[in-house]
Short mmCIF file of N, CA and C in Angstrom, two decimals:
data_model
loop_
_atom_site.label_atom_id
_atom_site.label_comp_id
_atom_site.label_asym_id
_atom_site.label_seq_id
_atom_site.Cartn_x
_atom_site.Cartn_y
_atom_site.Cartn_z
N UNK A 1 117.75 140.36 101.72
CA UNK A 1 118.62 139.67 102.67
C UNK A 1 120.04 139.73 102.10
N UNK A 2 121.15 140.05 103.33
CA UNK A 2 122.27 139.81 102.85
C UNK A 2 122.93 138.71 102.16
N UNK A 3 124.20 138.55 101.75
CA UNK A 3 124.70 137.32 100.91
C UNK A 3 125.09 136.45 102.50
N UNK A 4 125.57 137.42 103.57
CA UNK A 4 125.86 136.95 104.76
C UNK A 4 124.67 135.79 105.79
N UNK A 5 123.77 136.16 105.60
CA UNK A 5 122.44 135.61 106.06
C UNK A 5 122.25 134.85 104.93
N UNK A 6 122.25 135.23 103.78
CA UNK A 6 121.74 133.79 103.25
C UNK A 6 122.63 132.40 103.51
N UNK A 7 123.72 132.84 103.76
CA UNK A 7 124.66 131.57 103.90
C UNK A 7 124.51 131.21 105.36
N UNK A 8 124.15 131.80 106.33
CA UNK A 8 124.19 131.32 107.57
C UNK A 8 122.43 130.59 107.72
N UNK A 9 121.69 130.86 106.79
CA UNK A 9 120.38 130.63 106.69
C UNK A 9 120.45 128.77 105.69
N UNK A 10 121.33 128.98 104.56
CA UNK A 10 121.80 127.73 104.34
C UNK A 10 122.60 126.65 105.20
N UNK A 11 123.78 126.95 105.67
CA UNK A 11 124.14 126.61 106.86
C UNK A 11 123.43 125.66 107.99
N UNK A 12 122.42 126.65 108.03
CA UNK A 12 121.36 126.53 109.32
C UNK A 12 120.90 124.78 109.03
N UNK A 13 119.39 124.92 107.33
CA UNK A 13 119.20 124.13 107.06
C UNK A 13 119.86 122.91 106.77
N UNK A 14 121.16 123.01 105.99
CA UNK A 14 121.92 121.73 105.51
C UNK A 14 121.98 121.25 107.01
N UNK A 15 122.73 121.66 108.21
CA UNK A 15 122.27 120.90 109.41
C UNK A 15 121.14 120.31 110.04
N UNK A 16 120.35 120.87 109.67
CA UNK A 16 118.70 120.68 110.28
C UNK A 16 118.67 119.02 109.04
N UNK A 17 118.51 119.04 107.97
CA UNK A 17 118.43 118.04 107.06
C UNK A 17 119.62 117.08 107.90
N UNK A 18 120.78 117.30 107.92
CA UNK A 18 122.18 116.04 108.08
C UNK A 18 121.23 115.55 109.62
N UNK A 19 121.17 116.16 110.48
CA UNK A 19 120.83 115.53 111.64
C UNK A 19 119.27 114.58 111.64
N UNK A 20 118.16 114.96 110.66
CA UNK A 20 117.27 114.27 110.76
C UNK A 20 117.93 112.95 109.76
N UNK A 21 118.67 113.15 108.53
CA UNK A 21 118.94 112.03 108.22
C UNK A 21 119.83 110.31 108.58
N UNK A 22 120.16 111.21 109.69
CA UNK A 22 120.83 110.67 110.62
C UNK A 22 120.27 109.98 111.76
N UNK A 23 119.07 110.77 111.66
CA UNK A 23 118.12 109.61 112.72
C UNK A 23 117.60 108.52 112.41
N UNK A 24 117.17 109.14 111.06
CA UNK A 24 116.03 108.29 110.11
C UNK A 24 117.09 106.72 109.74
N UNK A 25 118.31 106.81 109.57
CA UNK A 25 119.30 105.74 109.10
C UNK A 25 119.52 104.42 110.63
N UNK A 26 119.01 105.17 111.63
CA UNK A 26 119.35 104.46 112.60
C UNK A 26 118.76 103.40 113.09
N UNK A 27 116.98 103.93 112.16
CA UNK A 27 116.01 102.62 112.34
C UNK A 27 115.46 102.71 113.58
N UNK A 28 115.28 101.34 114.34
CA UNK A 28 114.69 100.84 114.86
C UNK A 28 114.68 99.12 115.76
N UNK A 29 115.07 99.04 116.93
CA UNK A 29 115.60 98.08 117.41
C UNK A 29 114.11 96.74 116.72
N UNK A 30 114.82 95.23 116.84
CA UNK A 30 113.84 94.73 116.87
C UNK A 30 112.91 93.70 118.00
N UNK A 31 113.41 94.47 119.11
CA UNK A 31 113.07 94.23 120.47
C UNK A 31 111.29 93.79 120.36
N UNK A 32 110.45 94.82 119.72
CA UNK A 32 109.40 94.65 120.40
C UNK A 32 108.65 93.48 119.42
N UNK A 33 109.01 93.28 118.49
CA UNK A 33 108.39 92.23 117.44
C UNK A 33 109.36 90.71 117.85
N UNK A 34 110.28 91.03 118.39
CA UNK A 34 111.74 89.34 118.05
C UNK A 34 111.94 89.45 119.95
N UNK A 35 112.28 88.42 119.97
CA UNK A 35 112.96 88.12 121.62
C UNK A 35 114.36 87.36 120.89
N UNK A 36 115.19 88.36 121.07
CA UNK A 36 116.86 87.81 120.93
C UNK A 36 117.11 86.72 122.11
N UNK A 37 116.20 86.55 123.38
CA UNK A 37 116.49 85.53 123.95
C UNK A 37 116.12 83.93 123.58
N UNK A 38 115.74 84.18 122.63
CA UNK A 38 114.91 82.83 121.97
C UNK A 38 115.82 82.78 120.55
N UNK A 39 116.50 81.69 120.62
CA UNK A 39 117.13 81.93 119.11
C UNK A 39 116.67 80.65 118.56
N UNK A 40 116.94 80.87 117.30
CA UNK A 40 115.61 79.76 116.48
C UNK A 40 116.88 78.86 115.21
N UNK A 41 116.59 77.83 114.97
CA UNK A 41 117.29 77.98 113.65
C UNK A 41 116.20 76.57 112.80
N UNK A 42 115.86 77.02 111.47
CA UNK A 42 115.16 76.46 110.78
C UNK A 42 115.61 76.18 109.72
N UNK A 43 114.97 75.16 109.00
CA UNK A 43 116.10 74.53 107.77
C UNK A 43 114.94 74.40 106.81
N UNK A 44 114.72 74.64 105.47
CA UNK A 44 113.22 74.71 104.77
C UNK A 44 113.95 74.86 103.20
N UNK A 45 112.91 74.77 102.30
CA UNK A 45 113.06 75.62 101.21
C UNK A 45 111.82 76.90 100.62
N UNK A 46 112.40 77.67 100.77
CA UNK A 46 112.05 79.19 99.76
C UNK A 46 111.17 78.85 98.92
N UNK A 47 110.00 79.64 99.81
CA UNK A 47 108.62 79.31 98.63
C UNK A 47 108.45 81.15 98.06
N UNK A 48 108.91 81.85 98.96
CA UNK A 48 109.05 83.66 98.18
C UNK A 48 109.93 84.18 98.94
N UNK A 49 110.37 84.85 98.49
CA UNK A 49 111.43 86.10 98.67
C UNK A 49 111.21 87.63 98.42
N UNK A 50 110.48 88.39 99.03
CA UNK A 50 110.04 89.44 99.45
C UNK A 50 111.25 90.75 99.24
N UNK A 51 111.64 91.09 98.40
CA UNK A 51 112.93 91.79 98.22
C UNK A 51 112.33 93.17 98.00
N UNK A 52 111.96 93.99 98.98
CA UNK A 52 111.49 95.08 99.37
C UNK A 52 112.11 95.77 100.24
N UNK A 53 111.58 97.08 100.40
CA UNK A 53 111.66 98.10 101.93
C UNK A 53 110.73 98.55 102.40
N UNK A 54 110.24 98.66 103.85
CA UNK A 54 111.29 98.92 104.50
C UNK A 54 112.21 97.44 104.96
N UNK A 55 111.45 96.19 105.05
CA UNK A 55 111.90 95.25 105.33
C UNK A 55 111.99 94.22 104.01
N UNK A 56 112.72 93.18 103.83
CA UNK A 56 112.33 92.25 103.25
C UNK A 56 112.37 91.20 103.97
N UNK A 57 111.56 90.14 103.26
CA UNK A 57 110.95 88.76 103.96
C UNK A 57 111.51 87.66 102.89
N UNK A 58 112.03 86.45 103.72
CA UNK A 58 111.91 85.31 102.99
C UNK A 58 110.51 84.23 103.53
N UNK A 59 110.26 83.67 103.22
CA UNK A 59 109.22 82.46 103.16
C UNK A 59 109.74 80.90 102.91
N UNK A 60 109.78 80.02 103.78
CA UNK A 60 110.27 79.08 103.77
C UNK A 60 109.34 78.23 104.45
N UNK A 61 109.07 76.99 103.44
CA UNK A 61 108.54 75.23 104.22
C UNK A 61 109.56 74.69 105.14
N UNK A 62 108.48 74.64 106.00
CA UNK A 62 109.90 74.04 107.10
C UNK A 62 109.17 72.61 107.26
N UNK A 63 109.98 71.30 106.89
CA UNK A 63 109.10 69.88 107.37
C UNK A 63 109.38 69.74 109.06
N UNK A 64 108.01 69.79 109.50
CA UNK A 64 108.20 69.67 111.31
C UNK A 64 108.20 67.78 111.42
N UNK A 65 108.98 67.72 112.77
CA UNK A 65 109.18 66.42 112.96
C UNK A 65 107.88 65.61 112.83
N UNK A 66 106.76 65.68 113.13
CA UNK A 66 105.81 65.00 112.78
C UNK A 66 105.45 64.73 110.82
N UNK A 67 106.29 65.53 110.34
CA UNK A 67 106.21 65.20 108.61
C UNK A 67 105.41 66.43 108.23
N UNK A 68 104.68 66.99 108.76
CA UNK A 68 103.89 68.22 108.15
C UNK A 68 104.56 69.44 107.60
N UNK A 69 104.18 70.06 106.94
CA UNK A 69 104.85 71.49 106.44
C UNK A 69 104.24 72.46 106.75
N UNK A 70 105.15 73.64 107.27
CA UNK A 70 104.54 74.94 108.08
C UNK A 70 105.40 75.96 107.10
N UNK A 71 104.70 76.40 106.76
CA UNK A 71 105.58 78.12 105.81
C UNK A 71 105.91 78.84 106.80
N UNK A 72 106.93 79.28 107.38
CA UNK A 72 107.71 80.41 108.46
C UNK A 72 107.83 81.54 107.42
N UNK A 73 108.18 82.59 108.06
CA UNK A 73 108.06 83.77 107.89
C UNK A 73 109.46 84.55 108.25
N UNK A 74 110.78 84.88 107.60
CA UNK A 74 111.92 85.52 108.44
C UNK A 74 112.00 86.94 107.53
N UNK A 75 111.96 87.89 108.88
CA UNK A 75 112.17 89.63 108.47
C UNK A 75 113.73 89.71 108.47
N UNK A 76 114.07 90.34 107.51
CA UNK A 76 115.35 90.90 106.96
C UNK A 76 115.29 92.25 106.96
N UNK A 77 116.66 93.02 106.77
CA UNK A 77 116.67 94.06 106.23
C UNK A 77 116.20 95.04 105.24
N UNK A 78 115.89 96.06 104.68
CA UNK A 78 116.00 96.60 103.86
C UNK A 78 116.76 96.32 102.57
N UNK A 79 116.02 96.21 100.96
CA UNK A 79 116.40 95.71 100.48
C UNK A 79 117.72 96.83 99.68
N UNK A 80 116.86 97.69 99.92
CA UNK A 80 118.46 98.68 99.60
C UNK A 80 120.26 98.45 100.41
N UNK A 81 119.49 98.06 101.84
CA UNK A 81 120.92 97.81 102.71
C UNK A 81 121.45 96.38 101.85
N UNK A 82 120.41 95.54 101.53
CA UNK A 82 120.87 94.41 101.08
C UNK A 82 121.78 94.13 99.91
N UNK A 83 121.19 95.05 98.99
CA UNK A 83 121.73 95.24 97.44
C UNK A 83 122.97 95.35 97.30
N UNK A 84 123.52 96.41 98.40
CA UNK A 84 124.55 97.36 98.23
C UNK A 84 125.38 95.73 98.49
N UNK A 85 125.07 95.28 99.38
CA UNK A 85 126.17 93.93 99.88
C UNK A 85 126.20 93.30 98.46
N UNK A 86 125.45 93.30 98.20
CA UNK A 86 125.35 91.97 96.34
C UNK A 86 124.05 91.30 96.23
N UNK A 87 123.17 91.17 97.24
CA UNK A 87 122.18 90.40 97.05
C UNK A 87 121.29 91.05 96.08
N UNK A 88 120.57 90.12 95.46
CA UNK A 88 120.00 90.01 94.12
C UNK A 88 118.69 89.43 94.22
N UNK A 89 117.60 89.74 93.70
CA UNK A 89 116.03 89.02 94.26
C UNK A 89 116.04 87.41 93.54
N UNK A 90 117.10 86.74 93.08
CA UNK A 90 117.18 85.74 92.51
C UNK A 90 118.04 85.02 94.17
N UNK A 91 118.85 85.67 94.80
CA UNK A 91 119.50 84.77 95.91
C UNK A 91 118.74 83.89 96.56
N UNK A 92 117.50 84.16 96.72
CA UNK A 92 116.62 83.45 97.71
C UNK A 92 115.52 82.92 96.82
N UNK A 93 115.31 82.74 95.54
CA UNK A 93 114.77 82.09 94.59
C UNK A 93 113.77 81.39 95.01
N UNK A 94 112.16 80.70 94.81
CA UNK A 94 111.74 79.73 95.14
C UNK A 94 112.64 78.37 95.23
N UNK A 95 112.64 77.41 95.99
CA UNK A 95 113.10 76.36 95.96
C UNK A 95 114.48 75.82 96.21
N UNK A 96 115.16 77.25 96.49
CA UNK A 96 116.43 77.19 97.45
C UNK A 96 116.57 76.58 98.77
N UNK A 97 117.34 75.78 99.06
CA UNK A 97 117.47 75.38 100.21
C UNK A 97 118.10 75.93 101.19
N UNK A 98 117.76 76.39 102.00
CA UNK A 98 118.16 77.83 103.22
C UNK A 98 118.23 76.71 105.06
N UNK A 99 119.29 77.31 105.36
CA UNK A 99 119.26 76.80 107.13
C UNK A 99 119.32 78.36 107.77
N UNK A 100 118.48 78.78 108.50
CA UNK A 100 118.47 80.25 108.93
C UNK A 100 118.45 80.36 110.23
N UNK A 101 119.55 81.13 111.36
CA UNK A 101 119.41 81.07 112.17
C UNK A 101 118.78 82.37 112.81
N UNK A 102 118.26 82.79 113.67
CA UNK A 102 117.43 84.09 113.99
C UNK A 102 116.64 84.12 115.67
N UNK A 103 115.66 85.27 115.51
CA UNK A 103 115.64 85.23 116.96
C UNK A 103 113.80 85.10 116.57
N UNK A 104 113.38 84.56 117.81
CA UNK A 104 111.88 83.96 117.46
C UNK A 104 111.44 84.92 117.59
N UNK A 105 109.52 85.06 116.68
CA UNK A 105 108.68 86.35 116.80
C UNK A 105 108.27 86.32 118.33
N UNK A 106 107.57 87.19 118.98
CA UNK A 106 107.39 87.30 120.07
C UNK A 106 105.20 86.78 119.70
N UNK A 107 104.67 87.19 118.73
CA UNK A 107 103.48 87.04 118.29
C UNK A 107 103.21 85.67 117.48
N UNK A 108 104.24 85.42 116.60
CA UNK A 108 103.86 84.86 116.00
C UNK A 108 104.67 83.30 115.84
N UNK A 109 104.12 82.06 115.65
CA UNK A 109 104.82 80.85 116.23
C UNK A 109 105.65 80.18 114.87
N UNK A 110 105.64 81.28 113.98
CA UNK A 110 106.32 80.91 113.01
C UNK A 110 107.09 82.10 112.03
N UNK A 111 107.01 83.04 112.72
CA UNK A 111 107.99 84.07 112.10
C UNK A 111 109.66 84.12 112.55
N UNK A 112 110.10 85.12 112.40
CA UNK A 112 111.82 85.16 113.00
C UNK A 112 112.29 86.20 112.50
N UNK A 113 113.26 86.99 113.08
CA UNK A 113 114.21 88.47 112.69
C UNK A 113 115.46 87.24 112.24
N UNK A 114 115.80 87.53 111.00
CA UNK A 114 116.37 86.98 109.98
C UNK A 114 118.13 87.76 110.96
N UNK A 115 119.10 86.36 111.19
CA UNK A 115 120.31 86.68 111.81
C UNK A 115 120.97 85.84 110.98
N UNK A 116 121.29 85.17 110.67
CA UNK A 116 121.98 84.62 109.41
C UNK A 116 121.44 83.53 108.34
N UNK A 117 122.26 83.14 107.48
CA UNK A 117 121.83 81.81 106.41
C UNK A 117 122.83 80.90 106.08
N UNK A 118 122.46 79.72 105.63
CA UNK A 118 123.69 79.04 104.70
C UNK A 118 122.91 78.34 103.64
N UNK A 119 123.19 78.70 102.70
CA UNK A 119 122.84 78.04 101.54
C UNK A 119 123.36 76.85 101.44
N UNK A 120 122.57 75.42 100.40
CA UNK A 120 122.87 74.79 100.36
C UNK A 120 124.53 74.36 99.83
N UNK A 121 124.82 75.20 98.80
CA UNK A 121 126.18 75.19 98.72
C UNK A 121 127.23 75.51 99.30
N UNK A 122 126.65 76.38 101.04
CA UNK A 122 128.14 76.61 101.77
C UNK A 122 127.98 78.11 101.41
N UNK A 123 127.71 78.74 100.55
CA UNK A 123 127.48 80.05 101.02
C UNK A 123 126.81 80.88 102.13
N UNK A 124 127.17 81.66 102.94
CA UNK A 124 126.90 82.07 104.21
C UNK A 124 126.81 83.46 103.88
N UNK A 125 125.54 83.83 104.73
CA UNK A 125 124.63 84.89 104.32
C UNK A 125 124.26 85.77 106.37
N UNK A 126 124.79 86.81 106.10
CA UNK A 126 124.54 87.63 107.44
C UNK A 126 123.46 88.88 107.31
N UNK A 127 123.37 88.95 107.97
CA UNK A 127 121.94 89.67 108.67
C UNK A 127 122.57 91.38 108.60
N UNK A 128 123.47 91.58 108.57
CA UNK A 128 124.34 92.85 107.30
C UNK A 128 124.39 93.09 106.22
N UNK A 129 123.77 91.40 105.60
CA UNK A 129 123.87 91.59 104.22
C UNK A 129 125.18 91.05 103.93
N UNK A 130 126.32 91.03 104.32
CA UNK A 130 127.40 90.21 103.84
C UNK A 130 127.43 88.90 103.37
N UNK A 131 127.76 88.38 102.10
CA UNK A 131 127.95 87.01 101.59
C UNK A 131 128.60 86.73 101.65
N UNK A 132 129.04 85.47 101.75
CA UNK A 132 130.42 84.69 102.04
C UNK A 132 130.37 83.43 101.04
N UNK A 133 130.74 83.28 100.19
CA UNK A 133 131.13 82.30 99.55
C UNK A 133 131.28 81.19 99.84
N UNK A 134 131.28 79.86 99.34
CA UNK A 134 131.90 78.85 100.06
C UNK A 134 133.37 78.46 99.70
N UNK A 135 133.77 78.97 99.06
CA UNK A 135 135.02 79.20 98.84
C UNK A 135 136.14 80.31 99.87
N UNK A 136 134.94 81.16 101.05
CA UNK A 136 135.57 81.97 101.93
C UNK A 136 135.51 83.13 101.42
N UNK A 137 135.47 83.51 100.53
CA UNK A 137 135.40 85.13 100.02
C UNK A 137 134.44 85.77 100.09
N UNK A 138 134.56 86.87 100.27
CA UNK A 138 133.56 88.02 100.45
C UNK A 138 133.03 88.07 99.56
N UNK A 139 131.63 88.30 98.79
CA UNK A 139 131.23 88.29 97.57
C UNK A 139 130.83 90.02 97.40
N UNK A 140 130.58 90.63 98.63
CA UNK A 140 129.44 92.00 99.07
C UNK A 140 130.88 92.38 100.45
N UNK A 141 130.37 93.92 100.31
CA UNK A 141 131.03 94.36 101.44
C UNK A 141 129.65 94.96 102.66
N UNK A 142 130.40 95.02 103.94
CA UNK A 142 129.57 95.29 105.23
C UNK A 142 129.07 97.14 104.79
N UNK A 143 127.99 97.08 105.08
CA UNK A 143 126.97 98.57 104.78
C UNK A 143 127.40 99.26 105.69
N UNK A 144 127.61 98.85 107.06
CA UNK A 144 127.40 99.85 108.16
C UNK A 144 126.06 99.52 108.53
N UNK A 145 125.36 98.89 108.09
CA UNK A 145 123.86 99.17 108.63
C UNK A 145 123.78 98.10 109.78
N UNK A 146 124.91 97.21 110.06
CA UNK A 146 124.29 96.05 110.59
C UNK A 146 124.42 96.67 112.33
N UNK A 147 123.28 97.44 112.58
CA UNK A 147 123.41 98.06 113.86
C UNK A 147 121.77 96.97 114.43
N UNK A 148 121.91 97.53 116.07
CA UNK A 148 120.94 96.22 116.71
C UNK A 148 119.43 96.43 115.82
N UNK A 149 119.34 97.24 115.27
CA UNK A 149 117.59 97.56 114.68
C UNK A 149 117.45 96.96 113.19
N UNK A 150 116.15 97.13 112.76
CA UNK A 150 116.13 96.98 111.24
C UNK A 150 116.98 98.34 110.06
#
């Protein structure tokens, strides 16, 4: 093969690769698991923190008005999208106190697609992964990832 064909044969592939990786980054809406028409917000403390991919999970006691405790379930991002912002598998620690607002599972009466946080200290936590300090500062910068899917 020519030097000409091999480069139009490279060419070829490096496109074939950029365009599938480009799909693959785009995810996946979370329509069929969350109803964004149902927005939820729960106030608990962090019994695990799931700092994985493709998703990660926090775990939180939530005391329901009758006094009982129910462990909820909130899906997050990818913990790689997360990292890059600053988060750390220590942010969500057992025994943190978390207020999380999100959109309810469609299955399940105690899960949620994780849309924001505030820590007990005033730090504010987005569903991009961006931290906010309570002092107002950015702690992490925005990924790009925070598109409608996981």
């Amino acid at each position: 093969m020519n030097l000409l064909k091999q480069i139009k044969l490279i060419a070829v592939a490096g496109l074939g690769v950029g365009g599938f990786s480009a799909g693959v980054e785009a995810h996946h809406s979370i329509t069929p698991h969350f109803d964004a028409s149902k927005p939820i917000t729960i106030s608990g403390v962090v019994t695990e923190f799931k700092f994985v991919s493709p998703h990660s999970f926090v775990y939180l006691d939530v005391e329901q008005p009758d006094g009982t405790v129910v462990n909820w379930n909130c899906e997050m991002q990818a913990s790689v999208i997360l990292r890059h912002s600053g988060w750390t598998e220590d942010l969500l620690a057992p025994g943190t106190k978390v207020t999380i607002n999100g959109s309810a599972a469609r299955r399940d009466p105690h899960g949620c697609a994780f849309g924001s946080g505030l820590l007990e200290d005033g730090t504010q936590l987005n569903r991009g992964g961006v931290i906010i300090a309570a002092t107002g500062d950015a702690l992490g910068e925005a990924t790009g990832a925070n598109n409608v899917g996981f």
